[in-house]
Short mmCIF file of C-alpha atoms in Angstrom, two decimals:
data_model
loop_
_atom_site.label_atom_id
_atom_site.label_comp_id
_atom_site.label_asym_id
_atom_site.label_seq_id
_atom_site.Cartn_x
_atom_site.Cartn_y
_atom_site.Cartn_z
CA MET D 124 -9.27 13.37 -13.92
CA ASN D 125 -9.71 10.07 -12.42
CA ILE D 126 -6.76 8.34 -11.03
CA ILE D 127 -6.72 4.88 -9.84
CA SER D 128 -4.42 4.37 -6.52
CA LEU D 129 -3.09 1.30 -7.54
CA GLY D 130 -1.21 -0.82 -5.14
CA LEU D 131 -1.18 -4.39 -6.92
CA GLY D 132 -3.38 -5.73 -4.12
CA VAL D 133 -6.51 -8.28 -5.19
CA GLN D 134 -8.78 -5.41 -4.63
CA SER D 135 -7.15 -2.21 -6.80
CA THR D 136 -5.89 -4.41 -9.54
CA ALA D 137 -9.66 -5.69 -9.97
CA LEU D 138 -10.37 -2.25 -9.59
CA TYR D 139 -8.16 -2.19 -12.71
CA PHE D 140 -9.26 -4.42 -15.11
CA MET D 141 -12.65 -4.05 -15.08
CA SER D 142 -12.12 -0.51 -15.44
CA SER D 143 -9.88 -1.17 -18.46
CA MET D 144 -12.66 -3.90 -19.56
CA GLY D 145 -15.86 -1.47 -19.32
CA GLU D 146 -17.18 -2.87 -16.86
CA LEU D 147 -16.60 0.38 -14.58
CA PRO D 148 -16.23 3.65 -16.03
CA ARG D 149 -12.46 3.95 -17.50
CA ALA D 150 -10.22 6.09 -15.38
CA ASP D 151 -7.57 7.76 -17.00
CA TYR D 152 -4.39 6.43 -15.51
CA ALA D 153 -3.19 3.89 -12.71
CA ILE D 154 -0.61 4.87 -10.51
CA THR D 155 1.87 2.83 -8.31
CA ALA D 156 4.36 4.01 -5.86
CA ASP D 157 6.90 1.57 -5.78
CA PRO D 158 8.96 1.71 -1.96
CA GLY D 159 11.78 -0.24 -3.26
CA ARG D 160 10.95 -3.40 -1.26
CA GLU D 161 7.84 -5.29 -2.46
CA LYS D 162 7.52 -9.06 -2.28
CA ALA D 163 9.03 -10.49 -5.45
CA GLY D 164 5.63 -12.38 -6.21
CA THR D 165 4.13 -8.44 -6.14
CA TYR D 166 6.99 -7.42 -8.66
CA LYS D 167 6.48 -10.55 -10.72
CA TYR D 168 2.60 -9.60 -11.16
CA LEU D 169 3.57 -5.94 -12.27
CA GLN D 170 5.22 -7.09 -15.17
CA PHE D 171 2.18 -9.39 -16.30
CA LEU D 172 -0.09 -6.41 -15.66
CA LEU D 173 2.25 -4.22 -17.63
CA GLN D 174 2.54 -6.67 -19.94
CA TRP D 175 -1.82 -6.92 -20.17
CA GLN D 176 -1.88 -3.71 -20.28
CA SER D 177 0.27 -2.65 -23.40
CA ASP D 178 -1.57 -6.62 -25.32
CA ASN D 179 -5.34 -5.04 -24.36
CA SER D 180 -5.20 -1.58 -24.62
CA GLY D 181 -5.82 -1.19 -20.78
CA ILE D 182 -5.38 2.31 -18.95
CA PRO D 183 -1.59 3.39 -18.86
CA ILE D 184 -0.20 2.65 -15.78
CA ILE D 185 2.61 5.13 -14.03
CA VAL D 186 4.90 3.15 -11.78
CA THR D 187 6.99 5.87 -9.69
CA ASP D 188 10.05 4.83 -7.44
CA LYS D 189 11.82 7.91 -6.48
CA LYS D 190 11.63 7.51 -3.05
CA ASN D 191 13.16 4.31 -1.99
CA LEU D 192 11.98 3.17 1.63
CA PHE D 193 13.91 0.14 1.58
CA GLU D 194 17.57 1.68 0.62
CA ASP D 195 16.33 4.86 3.14
CA LEU D 196 16.17 2.19 6.05
CA LEU D 197 19.09 1.05 5.91
CA LYS D 198 20.96 4.48 5.50
CA GLY D 199 18.78 5.75 8.05
CA THR D 200 18.54 8.53 6.72
CA ASN D 201 16.70 9.70 3.20
CA SER D 202 18.05 10.63 -0.31
CA SER D 203 17.89 14.34 0.97
CA GLY D 204 20.21 13.49 4.53
CA ASN D 205 16.72 14.43 6.69
CA ARG D 206 15.24 11.98 8.88
CA PHE D 207 13.27 9.49 6.80
CA ALA D 208 9.52 8.63 7.81
CA SER D 209 9.38 6.23 10.85
CA ILE D 210 7.54 2.62 9.64
CA PRO D 211 5.02 0.79 12.62
CA CYS D 212 7.83 -1.14 14.05
CA PHE D 213 7.75 -2.20 17.49
CA THR D 214 9.68 -0.72 20.93
CA LYS D 215 9.18 -0.37 24.57
CA ASN D 216 7.48 2.28 26.06
CA ASP D 217 8.34 3.89 29.27
CA ASP D 218 6.98 1.71 31.37
CA GLY D 219 8.02 -0.89 29.88
CA SER D 220 5.20 -1.78 27.78
CA GLN D 221 5.26 -2.71 24.31
CA GLY D 222 4.96 0.12 21.96
CA MET D 223 4.76 1.38 18.42
CA LEU D 224 6.43 3.84 16.64
CA ARG D 225 4.23 6.34 14.53
CA ARG D 226 3.41 5.20 11.08
CA GLN D 227 4.46 7.82 8.31
CA CYS D 228 5.78 5.85 5.75
CA THR D 229 2.38 5.62 3.93
CA SER D 230 2.41 9.24 3.30
CA GLU D 231 5.83 9.58 2.37
CA TYR D 232 6.64 6.53 -0.05
CA LYS D 233 2.94 5.97 -1.13
CA ILE D 234 0.69 8.61 -1.35
CA GLY D 235 3.06 11.10 -1.59
CA PRO D 236 4.44 9.76 -4.63
CA VAL D 237 1.17 9.37 -6.20
CA ASP D 238 0.12 13.04 -5.39
CA GLU D 239 3.61 14.03 -7.35
CA VAL D 240 2.54 11.77 -10.69
CA ILE D 241 -0.39 13.72 -10.31
CA ARG D 242 1.07 16.82 -10.36
CA ARG D 243 3.22 16.05 -13.44
CA LEU D 244 0.00 15.08 -15.28
CA TYR D 245 -1.88 18.23 -14.83
CA GLY D 246 1.74 19.99 -15.77
CA MET D 247 1.54 21.93 -13.12
CA ARG D 248 4.32 23.81 -10.82
CA PRO D 249 4.88 22.25 -6.84
CA ARG D 250 2.52 24.08 -4.40
CA GLN D 251 0.34 25.19 -7.09
CA ARG D 252 -3.34 23.42 -6.16
CA ARG D 253 -4.23 20.62 -8.64
CA PRO D 254 -7.59 20.78 -9.76
CA GLU D 255 -10.45 18.40 -8.73
CA THR D 256 -9.00 15.12 -9.42
CA PHE D 257 -11.02 11.49 -8.17
CA VAL D 258 -8.32 9.29 -7.14
CA TRP D 259 -10.03 5.70 -7.12
CA LYS D 260 -9.19 2.88 -4.30
CA GLY D 261 -9.56 -0.57 -4.25
CA ILE D 262 -11.78 -1.05 -0.93
CA THR D 263 -14.67 -3.08 -0.70
CA VAL D 264 -18.55 -3.64 1.10
CA ASP D 265 -16.84 -5.73 3.58
CA GLU D 266 -14.06 -3.31 5.20
CA LEU D 267 -16.46 -0.07 4.84
CA ASP D 268 -14.04 0.89 8.15
CA ARG D 269 -10.86 1.34 5.94
CA MET D 270 -12.80 4.47 3.85
CA SER D 271 -11.50 7.84 4.72
CA GLU D 272 -11.45 11.63 3.64
CA PRO D 273 -9.14 12.62 1.57
CA GLU D 274 -6.24 15.55 3.75
CA GLN D 275 -6.19 17.99 0.67
CA LYS D 276 -9.11 19.96 -0.68
CA TRP D 277 -8.42 19.17 -4.49
CA LYS D 278 -8.88 15.18 -3.86
CA ARG D 279 -12.00 12.91 -3.93
CA HIS D 280 -11.84 9.74 -2.53
CA VAL D 281 -13.80 7.49 -4.41
CA TYR D 282 -14.82 4.03 -3.67
CA PRO D 283 -16.46 2.06 -6.58
CA PHE D 284 -16.66 -1.33 -4.77
CA THR D 285 -18.83 -0.01 -1.83
CA GLY D 286 -20.32 2.95 -4.14
CA TYR D 287 -19.66 5.93 -2.33
CA GLN D 288 -16.97 9.12 -2.77
CA PHE D 289 -15.82 11.65 0.23
CA ASN D 290 -14.13 14.54 0.04
CA ALA D 291 -11.36 16.46 2.36
CA LYS D 292 -14.49 17.78 4.17
CA GLY D 293 -15.66 14.16 5.40
CA ILE D 294 -19.01 14.56 3.01
CA TRP D 295 -19.85 11.68 1.33
CA GLU D 296 -22.19 11.29 -2.25
CA LYS D 297 -23.00 7.62 -3.39
CA LEU D 298 -22.01 6.82 -6.86
CA ASN D 299 -24.67 5.76 -9.30
CA TRP D 300 -21.97 3.92 -11.09
CA GLY D 301 -20.43 1.88 -8.26
CA ILE D 302 -20.44 -1.71 -8.16
CA GLN D 303 -20.99 -3.28 -4.16
CA MET D 304 -19.17 -6.64 -4.44
CA SER D 305 -16.56 -7.71 -1.29
CA ARG D 306 -13.39 -9.43 -1.59
CA VAL D 307 -14.72 -12.97 -1.99
CA ASP D 308 -16.84 -11.74 -4.18
CA LEU D 309 -13.04 -10.04 -6.42
CA TYR D 310 -12.19 -13.87 -5.95
CA ASN D 311 -14.94 -15.60 -7.93
CA TRP D 312 -14.49 -12.74 -10.44
CA TYR D 313 -10.91 -13.10 -10.65
CA GLN D 314 -11.60 -17.03 -11.59
CA LYS D 315 -14.57 -16.47 -13.74
CA MET D 316 -12.04 -13.97 -16.06
CA GLY D 317 -9.57 -16.58 -15.67
CA PHE D 318 -6.74 -14.25 -14.38
CA PRO D 319 -4.10 -15.12 -12.07
CA ILE D 320 -4.87 -13.40 -8.44
CA PRO D 321 -2.57 -11.13 -7.21
CA PRO D 322 -0.23 -12.23 -4.17
CA LYS D 323 -0.91 -9.80 -1.26
CA SER D 324 0.87 -6.76 -1.29
CA SER D 325 2.68 -4.98 1.45
CA CYS D 326 7.13 -4.41 1.65
CA VAL D 327 8.98 -7.60 2.90
CA PHE D 328 9.70 -5.37 5.98
CA CYS D 329 5.97 -4.21 7.08
CA PRO D 330 5.88 -5.01 10.56
CA TYR D 331 1.94 -5.81 10.18
CA GLN D 332 1.82 -9.31 9.51
CA SER D 333 1.23 -12.39 11.16
CA ASP D 334 3.50 -15.19 12.27
CA LEU D 335 2.11 -17.23 9.50
CA ASN D 336 2.89 -14.74 7.14
CA TRP D 337 6.47 -14.18 8.51
CA SER D 338 7.33 -18.21 8.29
CA ARG D 339 5.98 -18.70 4.80
CA MET D 340 8.55 -15.74 4.03
CA LYS D 341 11.46 -17.51 5.44
CA LYS D 342 10.45 -20.80 3.91
CA HIS D 343 9.28 -19.68 0.07
CA ASN D 344 11.12 -16.21 -0.14
CA PRO D 345 14.24 -16.31 1.44
CA GLU D 346 15.98 -13.34 -0.29
CA ASP D 347 13.02 -11.47 0.70
CA PHE D 348 13.09 -12.49 4.04
CA ASP D 349 16.58 -11.85 3.95
CA ALA D 350 16.26 -8.13 3.09
CA ALA D 351 13.00 -8.19 6.21
CA VAL D 352 16.18 -8.82 8.62
CA GLN D 353 18.62 -6.58 7.23
CA VAL D 354 16.24 -3.96 8.44
CA ASP D 355 15.20 -4.94 11.13
CA TYR D 356 19.05 -4.75 11.93
CA ALA D 357 19.20 -1.43 10.81
CA ILE D 358 16.30 -0.10 12.75
CA ARG D 359 17.29 -1.53 15.75
CA ASN D 360 19.46 1.94 17.35
CA SER D 361 17.01 4.96 16.76
CA THR D 362 18.53 7.44 19.35
CA GLN D 363 18.88 9.64 16.54
CA LYS D 364 15.14 9.80 15.50
CA GLY D 365 14.11 10.46 19.27
CA VAL D 366 13.61 6.83 20.19
CA LYS D 367 15.12 5.71 23.75
CA ASN D 368 14.93 2.28 23.38
CA GLN D 369 15.16 -0.73 20.92
CA CYS D 370 13.08 -1.36 17.82
CA PHE D 371 12.33 -4.16 16.19
CA LEU D 372 10.01 -5.32 13.54
CA HIS D 373 8.43 -8.53 15.05
CA ARG D 374 5.84 -7.73 17.92
CA SER D 375 8.08 -9.93 20.43
CA MET D 376 10.34 -7.64 20.11
CA THR D 377 12.89 -10.42 19.30
CA PRO D 378 15.75 -9.90 16.72
CA LEU D 379 13.48 -11.74 13.16
CA ASP D 380 15.97 -14.13 12.57
CA MET D 381 15.88 -15.48 15.67
CA VAL D 382 11.90 -15.98 15.94
CA GLU D 383 9.91 -19.19 16.92
CA PHE D 384 7.19 -18.25 14.77
CA ASP D 385 4.02 -19.51 15.23
CA ASP D 386 2.22 -20.92 11.90
CA GLN D 387 -0.92 -21.38 13.64
CA ASP D 388 -1.40 -17.72 14.30
CA ASP D 389 -3.14 -15.82 11.16
CA LEU D 390 -4.99 -13.58 12.91
CA TRP D 391 -2.82 -10.42 14.04
CA SER D 392 -2.41 -7.51 11.83
CA GLY D 393 -2.17 -4.53 14.53
CA GLU D 394 -3.58 -1.45 13.41
CA CYS D 395 -2.44 -1.45 9.58
CA SER D 396 -5.69 0.80 7.96
CA GLY D 397 -4.50 -0.77 4.34
CA ASN D 398 -4.93 1.88 3.32
CA CYS D 399 -1.20 1.03 1.72
CA HIS D 400 -1.72 -1.38 -0.81
CA ILE D 401 -4.98 -2.09 -1.09
#
């Protein structure tokens, strides 16, 4: 099967439209994993996309929300009672310098749920190896460093906007049907087609955000910001997860609702690979 990994951002959504409309080969399904608290604008766009799919016989969209990272962070554990996958929040190292926790949320709450849907689509049992599957990702030519090989042998990562695909051994092949496009090219394509441009997609509590993004959220989407503040306080004491020092969503290691954001800071993005939302 050919599966679009639908992160609901500019790139993967364009990939969905183009594949549905025949500008690219038609994929079998598009799958998006909802971690429980995306930005309000992303949920609004998802409803638009689902309606468009229905009206235009678009590629079937599957939304999986079985794992809720937002609720798990507030509770301090997942639904099974085990420790949940950590988000890359900020904390102090033993020497007093700034550090970040290892990011596990992408694998646990985004990639894993999508893989589980693929298993169900094949009608296979848990841990049974799936047939070779082509997972399309919306990375563009200006972000080649975001391409990666899959961890599972049954999976191939396909990048139509760069023209390449990778197998689990890191061996790449050129696509004979890819369309090399940059993010700017995609913005122009949206305008040409008359489609609304998706807002930047991410969890409201993702630490990989600039001060400008935090400030805009606080001013224009206070409900999203309040949800982020809830998470910020919930993760503060993470000693039960083996973290010695307090944790914070903001890199200043100040409670989020007390930070004076620098509205000129739109450059910081940490070390985010972009693979959560593409």
